[in-house]
Amino acid sequence: MKHLLIATVCLFASGLLNAETNCEDAVDMADSLDFHAMHVECSKDPVTLYDPESKSNFFGKTGKVVTAYADQVKTPAALTSTAKAATAMSADAASVAEVAQSNAGVTFNIREPFTLTGGPQSALNGLYVQMAQYCSAGWSKKKEWVVAAETGYLLHYQFTCAEQ
Amino acid sequence: MKKALLPLAIAAVMPMSAFAVGPIDGQIYGKISVTLDSVDDGTDSVTEVNSNASRIGVKGKTELSKGLYAIYKAEFEIYVDDGDSGKTADGHDEFEQRNIYVGLTGSAGTVIVGKHDTPAKLSQKKIDLFGDLSGDIKHTFEGENRVSNMVMYTTPKMSGFSASLMAVASEGDDVDQDGNDDDGLDGLSYALSYSVDNVYVALSGDQDIDNQDLMRLVAQYSMGDLQVGAMYQTSEDNADSTAKDEDGYFLSAKYKLGNGFTVKGQYGEIEDSQNQKEEETFSLGLDYKLAKKTKIFAYYTENTDTASGTEAEEEVFGVGMEHKF
């Protein structure tokens, strides 16, 4: 008991500073007690929402209906490339509104290539077109990371569509 | 639709740069660690190829509501050297259960149920620089336990502070060694830690876990390329009345030399003064990083066990490779 008291006093006396999460390899984080960091803060996996088709309320919070298959996530049919996205969104407002409603609360991972010589601007443009395509009602960006590719880099965004 | 046209159809609907959207909410991870060891126990010297806690796991999460997640993890040890843990009679145990659980995590903390390392074990953080090798502190110190039938709660981090409490269902075993079978949540393990910037300290302990009551105090500090760690532990064996009050300490340090090289060393000693028993472990090693997740290494370990005037000594020299994925 004496050890416990001494240690507790030392711990609190050492200051109440804000701690940041240090993300390590998954296999290393799996051997830690920081479960929330391993599963949430340091996870790049897209979040799959609880499917509330049979139960739309969980602990008093409203769940979100999402389609279960990637090819059923609604996007305007005309949007086959990021280049076409902007024009299509303005041309087909009804379809875009449907997408916004369907994807509300859904988290996506997207990516665009860039090179060091060309800079990331083209990738940013492409990413923002895609985000607008998936979440025409708005979004919040959750994560950003870069992976080396054969001819440069891939800039990744993880974002969640605004809730209606 | 012809199968050959299917990719084109999908490409027409989805932008090529979108990925990983859908029901897959898991990640496969793991590591392979193998060494070529020369093991000398004082009478014989044997060359061995060893798999050092190589493992494969899958983990994932599903958001139930805003900020509340269902989480799971299933991790298995794999025996890269011969596919055999040596723990079963038939030798067919290519996969051995490690930490496996399901639970919930959110702003109020994390609850998991299943099989898991105790908080006391995990409170050592990264001070054991030769973990899973012959110099692993589990060969010298008590308290390195993975227990079944456990429920654990971990608080969220609050200004660097965190606490974990694990309760273990005894399921009819006499876990406290009092002569009566226990049938509740009788084994306990806890950890209270503080971690901010380069400093980590923890106080942890077990009660009636693996027939032991123990307490350990851990500290780790990083300063530039140097990391040092220390641990003090005291334990009591409830099952063996002749083994009492084991006390010991452990020190470790590693230093990044640059160009991918890291040199490291550690020393630990634990003593049962009542029975004049003493165990020591000493290790030195050099790591070289080939890539972010890949390293090769060489190490030397000497483990000594002295009891009643007799001494058993094991020396291990090994070279190996570790790759994480």
Short mmCIF file of C-alpha atoms in Angstrom, two decimals:
data_model
loop_
_atom_site.label_atom_id
_atom_site.label_comp_id
_atom_site.label_asym_id
_atom_site.label_seq_id
_atom_site.Cartn_x
_atom_site.Cartn_y
_atom_site.Cartn_z
CA MET A 1 0.00 0.00 0.00
CA LYS A 2 2.88 2.31 0.82
CA HIS A 3 4.35 1.76 -2.66
CA LEU A 4 0.99 2.53 -4.23
CA LEU A 5 0.68 5.84 -2.39
CA ILE A 6 4.22 6.94 -3.21
CA ALA A 7 3.81 6.07 -6.87
CA THR A 8 0.46 7.84 -7.10
CA VAL A 9 1.89 11.01 -5.58
CA CYS A 10 4.87 10.88 -7.95
CA LEU A 11 2.61 10.39 -10.93
CA PHE A 12 0.39 13.34 -10.15
CA ALA A 13 3.28 15.56 -9.08
CA SER A 14 4.97 15.10 -12.43
CA GLY A 15 2.49 17.45 -14.07
CA LEU A 16 -0.76 17.42 -15.97
CA LEU A 17 0.49 17.82 -19.49
CA ASN A 18 -1.39 16.88 -22.57
CA ALA A 19 -0.24 13.58 -24.00
CA GLU A 20 -0.08 12.86 -27.70
CA THR A 21 -0.59 9.44 -29.16
CA ASN A 22 2.50 7.92 -30.70
CA CYS A 23 1.39 5.60 -33.45
CA GLU A 24 3.64 2.61 -34.00
CA ASP A 25 3.41 -0.49 -36.13
CA ALA A 26 0.18 -2.41 -35.54
CA VAL A 27 2.09 -5.41 -34.21
CA ASP A 28 3.79 -3.22 -31.61
CA MET A 29 0.63 -1.40 -30.62
CA ALA A 30 -1.07 -4.77 -30.20
CA ASP A 31 1.24 -5.30 -27.21
CA SER A 32 0.07 -2.24 -25.33
CA LEU A 33 -2.77 -1.22 -23.07
CA ASP A 34 -3.75 1.72 -25.26
CA PHE A 35 -6.61 -0.04 -27.02
CA HIS A 36 -8.32 3.14 -28.17
CA ALA A 37 -5.18 4.37 -29.88
CA MET A 38 -4.56 1.06 -31.61
CA HIS A 39 -8.11 0.60 -32.83
CA VAL A 40 -9.16 4.20 -33.48
CA GLU A 41 -6.56 6.97 -33.34
CA CYS A 42 -3.83 5.06 -35.13
CA SER A 43 -6.01 2.98 -37.40
CA LYS A 44 -6.20 3.88 -41.05
CA ASP A 45 -9.04 1.46 -41.65
CA PRO A 46 -12.28 3.05 -42.75
CA VAL A 47 -14.96 2.93 -40.13
CA THR A 48 -17.81 0.59 -40.81
CA LEU A 49 -20.88 1.90 -39.11
CA TYR A 50 -23.19 -0.29 -37.15
CA ASP A 51 -25.94 -1.36 -39.50
CA PRO A 52 -29.10 -0.22 -37.80
CA GLU A 53 -31.58 -1.55 -40.32
CA SER A 54 -33.13 -3.59 -37.59
CA LYS A 55 -32.19 -1.25 -34.76
CA SER A 56 -31.89 2.44 -35.54
CA ASN A 57 -31.09 3.57 -32.05
CA PHE A 58 -28.08 2.54 -29.97
CA PHE A 59 -27.66 3.94 -26.46
CA GLY A 60 -29.90 6.83 -27.42
CA LYS A 61 -27.83 7.82 -30.42
CA THR A 62 -29.16 7.58 -33.91
CA GLY A 63 -27.34 5.17 -36.12
CA LYS A 64 -26.74 5.65 -39.85
CA VAL A 65 -27.93 3.39 -42.61
CA VAL A 66 -25.14 2.50 -45.00
CA THR A 67 -25.08 0.10 -47.91
CA ALA A 68 -23.00 -2.94 -47.20
CA TYR A 69 -21.19 -3.25 -50.54
CA ALA A 70 -18.68 -0.94 -52.11
CA ASP A 71 -20.33 -1.00 -55.52
CA GLN A 72 -23.63 0.02 -53.96
CA VAL A 73 -22.30 3.20 -52.35
CA LYS A 74 -24.26 5.72 -54.28
CA THR A 75 -22.46 8.02 -56.64
CA PRO A 76 -23.94 9.82 -59.59
CA ALA A 77 -23.87 7.40 -62.47
CA ALA A 78 -22.34 9.95 -64.77
CA LEU A 79 -19.27 10.37 -62.59
CA THR A 80 -16.71 8.02 -64.02
CA SER A 81 -13.64 10.16 -63.38
CA THR A 82 -12.63 13.02 -61.21
CA ALA A 83 -12.39 15.19 -64.29
CA LYS A 84 -16.08 14.73 -64.98
CA ALA A 85 -17.15 15.10 -61.40
CA ALA A 86 -17.45 18.84 -61.12
CA THR A 87 -19.52 19.30 -64.26
CA ALA A 88 -21.72 16.36 -63.45
CA MET A 89 -22.47 17.63 -59.97
CA SER A 90 -23.71 20.94 -61.28
CA ALA A 91 -25.62 19.27 -64.07
CA ASP A 92 -27.40 16.69 -62.00
CA ALA A 93 -28.36 18.33 -58.75
CA ALA A 94 -31.04 15.79 -57.89
CA SER A 95 -28.62 12.92 -58.19
CA VAL A 96 -26.04 14.72 -56.10
CA ALA A 97 -28.57 15.39 -53.35
CA GLU A 98 -29.44 11.73 -53.32
CA VAL A 99 -25.78 10.84 -52.92
CA ALA A 100 -25.38 13.34 -50.08
CA GLN A 101 -28.28 11.84 -48.23
CA SER A 102 -27.15 8.30 -48.85
CA ASN A 103 -23.55 8.84 -47.80
CA ALA A 104 -24.18 11.00 -44.73
CA GLY A 105 -21.95 9.79 -41.91
CA VAL A 106 -20.06 7.36 -44.11
CA THR A 107 -16.28 7.36 -43.97
CA PHE A 108 -14.23 7.02 -47.13
CA ASN A 109 -10.60 6.57 -48.00
CA ILE A 110 -9.50 8.16 -51.27
CA ARG A 111 -6.15 8.85 -52.88
CA GLU A 112 -4.55 10.71 -55.74
CA PRO A 113 -1.03 10.45 -57.15
CA PHE A 114 1.56 13.20 -57.18
CA THR A 115 5.24 13.66 -57.81
CA LEU A 116 7.78 15.79 -56.00
CA THR A 117 8.58 17.67 -59.18
CA GLY A 118 4.95 18.39 -59.98
CA GLY A 119 3.98 19.08 -56.39
CA PRO A 120 0.85 17.98 -54.56
CA GLN A 121 -1.53 20.59 -55.96
CA SER A 122 -2.92 18.35 -58.69
CA ALA A 123 -3.53 15.62 -56.12
CA LEU A 124 -5.28 18.07 -53.81
CA ASN A 125 -7.52 19.20 -56.62
CA GLY A 126 -8.45 15.63 -57.42
CA LEU A 127 -9.08 14.78 -53.78
CA TYR A 128 -11.36 17.76 -53.27
CA VAL A 129 -13.33 16.91 -56.39
CA GLN A 130 -13.78 13.40 -55.06
CA MET A 131 -14.81 14.57 -51.62
CA ALA A 132 -17.37 16.87 -53.15
CA GLN A 133 -18.54 13.98 -55.28
CA TYR A 134 -19.09 11.66 -52.33
CA CYS A 135 -20.22 14.26 -49.81
CA SER A 136 -21.98 17.07 -51.59
CA ALA A 137 -23.42 18.26 -48.27
CA GLY A 138 -19.94 18.68 -46.79
CA TRP A 139 -17.41 16.58 -44.95
CA SER A 140 -14.79 16.47 -42.25
CA LYS A 141 -11.31 15.23 -42.99
CA LYS A 142 -10.08 12.67 -40.48
CA LYS A 143 -6.64 11.60 -41.65
CA GLU A 144 -4.06 12.36 -44.27
CA TRP A 145 -1.11 10.17 -45.21
CA VAL A 146 1.24 9.50 -48.07
CA VAL A 147 2.47 6.21 -49.49
CA ALA A 148 5.35 5.92 -51.91
CA ALA A 149 4.38 4.60 -55.34
CA GLU A 150 6.37 3.48 -58.36
CA THR A 151 6.30 6.83 -60.08
CA GLY A 152 5.95 9.13 -57.11
CA TYR A 153 3.59 9.21 -54.17
CA LEU A 154 -0.05 8.64 -53.34
CA LEU A 155 -1.71 11.24 -51.15
CA HIS A 156 -4.48 9.65 -49.07
CA TYR A 157 -7.40 11.35 -47.36
CA GLN A 158 -9.84 9.76 -44.97
CA PHE A 159 -13.01 11.77 -44.50
CA THR A 160 -16.57 11.46 -43.27
CA CYS A 161 -19.55 12.89 -45.05
CA ALA A 162 -21.57 15.44 -43.14
CA GLU A 163 -24.69 14.22 -41.48
CA GLN A 164 -27.92 15.63 -42.86
CA MET B 1 -22.72 -10.34 -67.36
CA LYS B 2 -19.51 -11.80 -68.68
CA LYS B 3 -16.84 -11.92 -65.99
CA ALA B 4 -14.38 -10.17 -68.28
CA LEU B 5 -16.66 -7.14 -68.41
CA LEU B 6 -17.16 -6.93 -64.68
CA PRO B 7 -14.04 -4.87 -63.89
CA LEU B 8 -14.96 -2.41 -66.61
CA ALA B 9 -18.46 -2.09 -65.22
CA ILE B 10 -17.13 -1.46 -61.74
CA ALA B 11 -14.65 1.07 -63.07
CA ALA B 12 -17.46 2.88 -64.83
CA VAL B 13 -19.37 3.27 -61.57
CA MET B 14 -16.56 3.94 -59.11
CA PRO B 15 -13.60 6.31 -59.44
CA MET B 16 -10.41 4.27 -59.67
CA SER B 17 -8.90 6.11 -56.71
CA ALA B 18 -11.56 5.09 -54.19
CA PHE B 19 -10.80 1.98 -52.16
CA ALA B 20 -11.54 0.06 -49.01
CA VAL B 21 -15.09 1.27 -48.67
CA GLY B 22 -17.48 -1.35 -47.45
CA PRO B 23 -17.88 -4.01 -44.83
CA ILE B 24 -14.19 -4.91 -44.41
CA ASP B 25 -13.22 -3.29 -41.15
CA GLY B 26 -10.17 -5.34 -40.28
CA GLN B 27 -6.44 -5.23 -40.71
CA ILE B 28 -4.03 -8.13 -40.89
CA TYR B 29 -0.78 -7.52 -39.08
CA GLY B 30 2.08 -9.47 -37.60
CA LYS B 31 5.76 -10.13 -37.59
CA ILE B 32 8.20 -12.87 -38.46
CA SER B 33 11.28 -13.14 -36.29
CA VAL B 34 13.81 -15.91 -36.76
CA THR B 35 17.28 -16.40 -35.34
CA LEU B 36 20.19 -18.73 -35.82
CA ASP B 37 21.32 -19.37 -32.26
CA SER B 38 24.29 -21.05 -30.68
CA VAL B 39 23.11 -22.25 -27.28
CA ASP B 40 25.66 -23.35 -24.68
CA ASP B 41 24.31 -24.69 -21.37
CA GLY B 42 27.74 -25.44 -19.91
CA THR B 43 27.87 -29.05 -21.02
CA ASP B 44 26.68 -28.95 -24.63
CA SER B 45 26.66 -26.39 -27.38
CA VAL B 46 23.83 -26.67 -29.88
CA THR B 47 23.03 -24.69 -33.01
CA GLU B 48 19.33 -23.91 -33.36
CA VAL B 49 17.01 -22.12 -35.76
CA ASN B 50 14.36 -20.46 -33.64
CA SER B 51 11.13 -18.61 -34.30
CA ASN B 52 10.79 -15.87 -31.72
CA ALA B 53 7.10 -15.23 -31.05
CA SER B 54 6.38 -14.77 -34.74
CA ARG B 55 2.72 -14.00 -35.07
CA ILE B 56 -0.17 -13.12 -37.31
CA GLY B 57 -3.25 -11.26 -36.21
CA VAL B 58 -6.33 -9.50 -37.40
CA LYS B 59 -7.92 -6.55 -35.67
CA GLY B 60 -10.75 -4.21 -36.46
CA LYS B 61 -13.45 -1.91 -35.34
CA THR B 62 -17.03 -1.00 -36.16
CA GLU B 63 -18.52 2.32 -35.13
CA LEU B 64 -21.75 1.66 -33.28
CA SER B 65 -22.57 5.29 -32.72
CA LYS B 66 -20.64 8.53 -32.69
CA GLY B 67 -17.36 7.75 -30.93
CA LEU B 68 -18.35 4.30 -29.70
CA TYR B 69 -16.72 1.33 -31.39
CA ALA B 70 -16.98 -2.42 -31.23
CA ILE B 71 -13.42 -3.75 -31.40
CA TYR B 72 -11.86 -7.14 -31.81
CA LYS B 73 -8.47 -8.75 -32.12
CA ALA B 74 -7.42 -12.32 -32.81
CA GLU B 75 -3.69 -12.97 -32.71
CA PHE B 76 -1.89 -16.27 -33.12
CA GLU B 77 1.71 -17.32 -32.70
CA ILE B 78 3.21 -19.13 -35.67
CA TYR B 79 6.26 -21.35 -35.54
CA VAL B 80 8.33 -20.37 -38.51
CA ASP B 81 11.12 -22.79 -37.75
CA ASP B 82 9.24 -26.10 -37.60
CA GLY B 83 5.52 -25.39 -37.19
CA ASP B 84 5.55 -26.87 -33.72
CA SER B 85 5.37 -25.09 -30.39
CA GLY B 86 6.56 -28.21 -28.60
CA LYS B 87 3.69 -27.80 -26.16
CA THR B 88 1.43 -30.56 -27.42
CA ALA B 89 2.04 -34.29 -27.67
CA ASP B 90 1.22 -34.61 -31.36
CA GLY B 91 3.17 -31.52 -32.36
CA HIS B 92 0.40 -30.24 -34.60
CA ASP B 93 -0.17 -26.78 -33.24
CA GLU B 94 0.92 -24.49 -36.03
CA PHE B 95 -1.17 -21.71 -34.52
CA GLU B 96 -1.18 -20.94 -30.82
CA GLN B 97 -3.62 -18.48 -29.34
CA ARG B 98 -2.15 -15.20 -28.15
CA ASN B 99 -4.27 -12.17 -27.29
CA ILE B 100 -7.86 -12.59 -28.47
CA TYR B 101 -10.75 -10.42 -27.41
CA VAL B 102 -13.89 -8.56 -28.31
CA GLY B 103 -14.95 -5.36 -26.63
CA LEU B 104 -16.09 -1.78 -26.74
CA THR B 105 -14.05 1.41 -26.80
CA GLY B 106 -15.13 5.01 -26.57
CA SER B 107 -14.71 8.19 -24.61
CA ALA B 108 -15.43 6.35 -21.35
CA GLY B 109 -12.63 3.85 -21.88
CA THR B 110 -12.28 0.32 -23.17
CA VAL B 111 -13.74 -2.97 -22.00
CA ILE B 112 -12.52 -6.23 -23.47
CA VAL B 113 -13.30 -9.88 -22.76
CA GLY B 114 -11.25 -12.89 -23.77
CA LYS B 115 -7.64 -13.95 -23.35
CA HIS B 116 -4.97 -11.30 -22.92
CA ASP B 117 -1.64 -10.28 -21.43
CA THR B 118 -2.10 -8.89 -17.95
CA PRO B 119 -1.76 -5.16 -17.32
CA ALA B 120 1.21 -5.97 -15.08
CA LYS B 121 2.99 -7.64 -17.98
CA LEU B 122 2.22 -4.90 -20.48
CA SER B 123 3.21 -2.18 -18.05
CA GLN B 124 6.85 -2.98 -18.88
CA LYS B 125 6.23 -1.14 -22.16
CA LYS B 126 9.50 -1.25 -24.19
CA ILE B 127 12.10 -1.63 -21.47
CA ASP B 128 12.73 -5.27 -22.37
CA LEU B 129 14.96 -4.78 -25.39
CA PHE B 130 15.41 -8.51 -26.01
CA GLY B 131 11.75 -9.50 -25.77
CA ASP B 132 10.87 -12.86 -27.33
CA LEU B 133 14.57 -13.82 -27.46
CA SER B 134 16.61 -15.75 -24.89
CA GLY B 135 17.12 -12.51 -22.99
CA ASP B 136 13.39 -11.93 -22.55
CA ILE B 137 12.72 -10.96 -18.94
CA LYS B 138 10.10 -13.69 -18.73
CA HIS B 139 12.98 -16.15 -18.33
CA THR B 140 14.03 -14.39 -15.13
CA PHE B 141 11.10 -12.45 -13.69
CA GLU B 142 7.63 -13.54 -12.63
CA GLY B 143 4.61 -11.61 -13.83
CA GLU B 144 4.89 -12.17 -17.58
CA ASN B 145 1.47 -13.75 -17.91
CA ARG B 146 -1.22 -14.12 -20.55
CA VAL B 147 -4.45 -15.24 -18.91
CA SER B 148 -7.68 -16.77 -20.15
CA ASN B 149 -11.22 -15.98 -19.08
CA MET B 150 -10.49 -12.34 -18.32
CA VAL B 151 -12.42 -9.08 -18.35
CA MET B 152 -10.41 -5.87 -18.52
CA TYR B 153 -11.29 -2.21 -18.27
CA THR B 154 -8.86 0.51 -19.33
CA THR B 155 -9.58 4.17 -18.72
CA PRO B 156 -9.13 6.73 -21.47
CA LYS B 157 -5.90 8.69 -21.33
CA MET B 158 -6.37 11.74 -19.16
CA SER B 159 -3.50 14.20 -19.30
CA GLY B 160 -1.16 11.28 -19.80
CA PHE B 161 -2.62 9.12 -17.03
CA SER B 162 -4.22 5.78 -17.66
CA ALA B 163 -5.29 2.82 -15.56
CA SER B 164 -6.22 -0.76 -16.31
CA LEU B 165 -7.86 -3.40 -14.18
CA MET B 166 -8.21 -7.03 -15.22
CA ALA B 167 -10.32 -9.61 -13.41
CA VAL B 168 -9.93 -13.30 -14.14
CA ALA B 169 -12.67 -15.87 -13.69
CA SER B 170 -11.21 -18.75 -11.72
CA GLU B 171 -13.87 -21.18 -12.96
CA GLY B 172 -13.49 -23.57 -10.05
CA ASP B 173 -9.71 -23.48 -9.70
CA ASP B 174 -8.04 -22.69 -6.40
CA VAL B 175 -6.29 -19.57 -7.65
CA ASP B 176 -5.41 -18.18 -4.21
CA GLN B 177 -4.06 -21.53 -3.00
CA ASP B 178 -6.08 -21.51 0.21
CA GLY B 179 -7.28 -25.08 -0.26
CA ASN B 180 -10.74 -24.12 -1.49
CA ASP B 181 -11.92 -23.91 -5.07
CA ASP B 182 -12.73 -20.41 -6.25
CA ASP B 183 -15.64 -19.62 -8.49
CA GLY B 184 -15.69 -15.86 -8.94
CA LEU B 185 -13.49 -13.20 -10.50
CA ASP B 186 -10.62 -14.02 -8.17
CA GLY B 187 -7.44 -13.20 -10.05
CA LEU B 188 -6.65 -9.50 -10.43
CA SER B 189 -4.07 -7.52 -12.34
CA TYR B 190 -3.75 -3.75 -12.51
CA ALA B 191 -1.60 -1.00 -13.96
CA LEU B 192 -1.49 2.71 -13.36
CA SER B 193 0.64 4.61 -15.82
CA TYR B 194 1.68 8.10 -16.79
CA SER B 195 3.07 8.76 -20.23
CA VAL B 196 3.87 12.10 -21.78
CA ASP B 197 6.51 13.12 -24.30
CA ASN B 198 9.62 11.09 -23.48
CA VAL B 199 8.64 9.94 -20.01
CA TYR B 200 6.78 6.80 -19.01
CA VAL B 201 6.24 5.52 -15.49
CA ALA B 202 3.93 2.79 -14.28
CA LEU B 203 2.96 1.00 -11.14
CA SER B 204 1.37 -2.39 -11.63
CA GLY B 205 0.70 -5.64 -9.90
CA ASP B 206 -0.98 -9.02 -9.77
CA GLN B 207 -3.02 -10.75 -7.13
CA ASP B 208 -3.50 -14.50 -7.47
CA ILE B 209 -2.32 -14.60 -11.07
CA ASP B 210 -0.25 -17.71 -11.88
CA ASN B 211 -0.12 -18.35 -8.12
CA GLN B 212 1.72 -15.10 -7.64
CA ASP B 213 1.13 -11.81 -5.89
CA LEU B 214 3.48 -9.19 -7.25
CA MET B 215 4.11 -5.50 -7.63
CA ARG B 216 6.32 -3.80 -10.17
CA LEU B 217 7.42 -0.24 -10.77
CA VAL B 218 8.55 0.68 -14.29
CA ALA B 219 10.16 3.79 -15.73
CA GLN B 220 11.28 4.59 -19.24
CA TYR B 221 12.89 7.75 -20.52
CA SER B 222 14.00 8.77 -23.99
CA MET B 223 16.47 11.53 -24.63
CA GLY B 224 17.31 12.02 -28.27
CA ASP B 225 18.78 8.79 -29.56
CA LEU B 226 19.12 7.32 -26.09
CA GLN B 227 16.42 5.31 -24.32
CA VAL B 228 16.80 3.99 -20.80
CA GLY B 229 14.47 1.80 -18.78
CA ALA B 230 14.28 0.45 -15.25
CA MET B 231 12.04 -1.88 -13.31
CA TYR B 232 11.77 -2.94 -9.70
CA GLN B 233 9.67 -5.96 -8.78
CA THR B 234 8.70 -7.84 -5.69
CA SER B 235 6.67 -11.04 -5.78
CA GLU B 236 5.37 -13.80 -3.57
CA ASP B 237 4.59 -17.38 -4.60
CA ASN B 238 1.31 -18.55 -3.07
CA ALA B 239 1.68 -22.14 -4.19
CA ASP B 240 5.18 -22.90 -2.91
CA SER B 241 5.63 -22.19 0.79
CA THR B 242 9.40 -22.52 0.42
CA ALA B 243 9.65 -19.76 -2.17
CA LYS B 244 8.90 -16.35 -0.72
CA ASP B 245 9.56 -12.70 -1.23
CA GLU B 246 11.46 -12.53 -4.47
CA ASP B 247 12.82 -9.06 -5.14
CA GLY B 248 14.67 -7.87 -8.18
CA TYR B 249 15.52 -5.06 -10.51
CA PHE B 250 16.09 -4.65 -14.21
CA LEU B 251 17.96 -2.00 -16.23
CA SER B 252 18.15 -1.46 -19.98
CA ALA B 253 19.49 1.07 -22.45
CA LYS B 254 19.67 1.46 -26.19
CA TYR B 255 21.31 4.06 -28.36
CA LYS B 256 20.80 4.84 -32.03
CA LEU B 257 24.22 5.09 -33.58
CA GLY B 258 22.93 6.39 -36.90
CA ASN B 259 22.89 4.86 -40.37
CA GLY B 260 20.31 2.34 -39.14
CA PHE B 261 22.42 0.89 -36.32
CA THR B 262 21.21 0.60 -32.73
CA VAL B 263 23.26 -0.80 -29.87
CA LYS B 264 21.47 -2.07 -26.78
CA GLY B 265 22.05 -3.85 -23.52
CA GLN B 266 20.18 -4.93 -20.42
CA TYR B 267 20.77 -6.51 -17.05
CA GLY B 268 18.36 -7.95 -14.52
CA GLU B 269 18.69 -9.70 -11.21
CA ILE B 270 16.14 -11.27 -8.90
CA GLU B 271 16.84 -12.80 -5.51
CA ASP B 272 15.04 -14.98 -3.02
CA SER B 273 17.01 -14.12 0.11
CA GLN B 274 15.21 -16.73 2.23
CA ASN B 275 16.37 -19.59 0.02
CA GLN B 276 19.61 -18.09 -1.27
CA LYS B 277 18.34 -18.27 -4.85
CA GLU B 278 19.43 -15.78 -7.42
CA GLU B 279 18.78 -15.38 -11.12
CA GLU B 280 20.55 -13.01 -13.44
CA THR B 281 20.13 -12.08 -17.08
CA PHE B 282 22.52 -10.08 -19.19
CA SER B 283 22.20 -9.24 -22.89
CA LEU B 284 24.01 -7.17 -25.46
CA GLY B 285 22.88 -6.60 -29.02
CA LEU B 286 23.23 -4.69 -32.24
CA ASP B 287 20.34 -4.00 -34.63
CA TYR B 288 20.57 -2.81 -38.20
CA LYS B 289 17.45 -1.51 -39.90
CA LEU B 290 17.11 -2.56 -43.51
CA ALA B 291 13.80 -0.71 -43.83
CA LYS B 292 11.14 0.79 -41.60
CA LYS B 293 9.68 -2.62 -40.78
CA THR B 294 12.68 -4.86 -41.36
CA LYS B 295 15.83 -5.35 -39.33
CA ILE B 296 18.67 -7.78 -38.90
CA PHE B 297 20.38 -8.19 -35.58
CA ALA B 298 22.99 -9.97 -33.51
CA TYR B 299 22.85 -10.57 -29.79
CA TYR B 300 24.48 -12.28 -26.86
CA THR B 301 22.61 -13.40 -23.73
CA GLU B 302 23.80 -14.97 -20.51
CA ASN B 303 21.21 -16.31 -18.07
CA THR B 304 22.40 -17.57 -14.70
CA ASP B 305 20.40 -19.42 -12.06
CA THR B 306 22.06 -19.93 -8.71
CA ALA B 307 20.41 -22.02 -5.99
CA SER B 308 21.97 -23.46 -2.82
CA GLY B 309 25.52 -23.22 -4.10
CA THR B 310 24.87 -24.73 -7.53
CA GLU B 311 24.90 -22.63 -10.63
CA ALA B 312 23.22 -23.24 -13.98
CA GLU B 313 24.30 -21.03 -16.80
CA GLU B 314 23.12 -20.63 -20.36
CA GLU B 315 24.89 -18.61 -23.01
CA VAL B 316 23.25 -17.78 -26.31
CA PHE B 317 24.76 -16.04 -29.29
CA GLY B 318 22.41 -15.41 -32.17
CA VAL B 319 21.92 -13.59 -35.43
CA GLY B 320 18.48 -13.01 -36.85
CA MET B 321 16.00 -11.11 -38.91
CA GLU B 322 12.66 -9.53 -38.06
CA HIS B 323 10.05 -8.28 -40.49
CA LYS B 324 6.80 -6.60 -39.49
CA PHE B 325 3.74 -6.35 -41.66
#
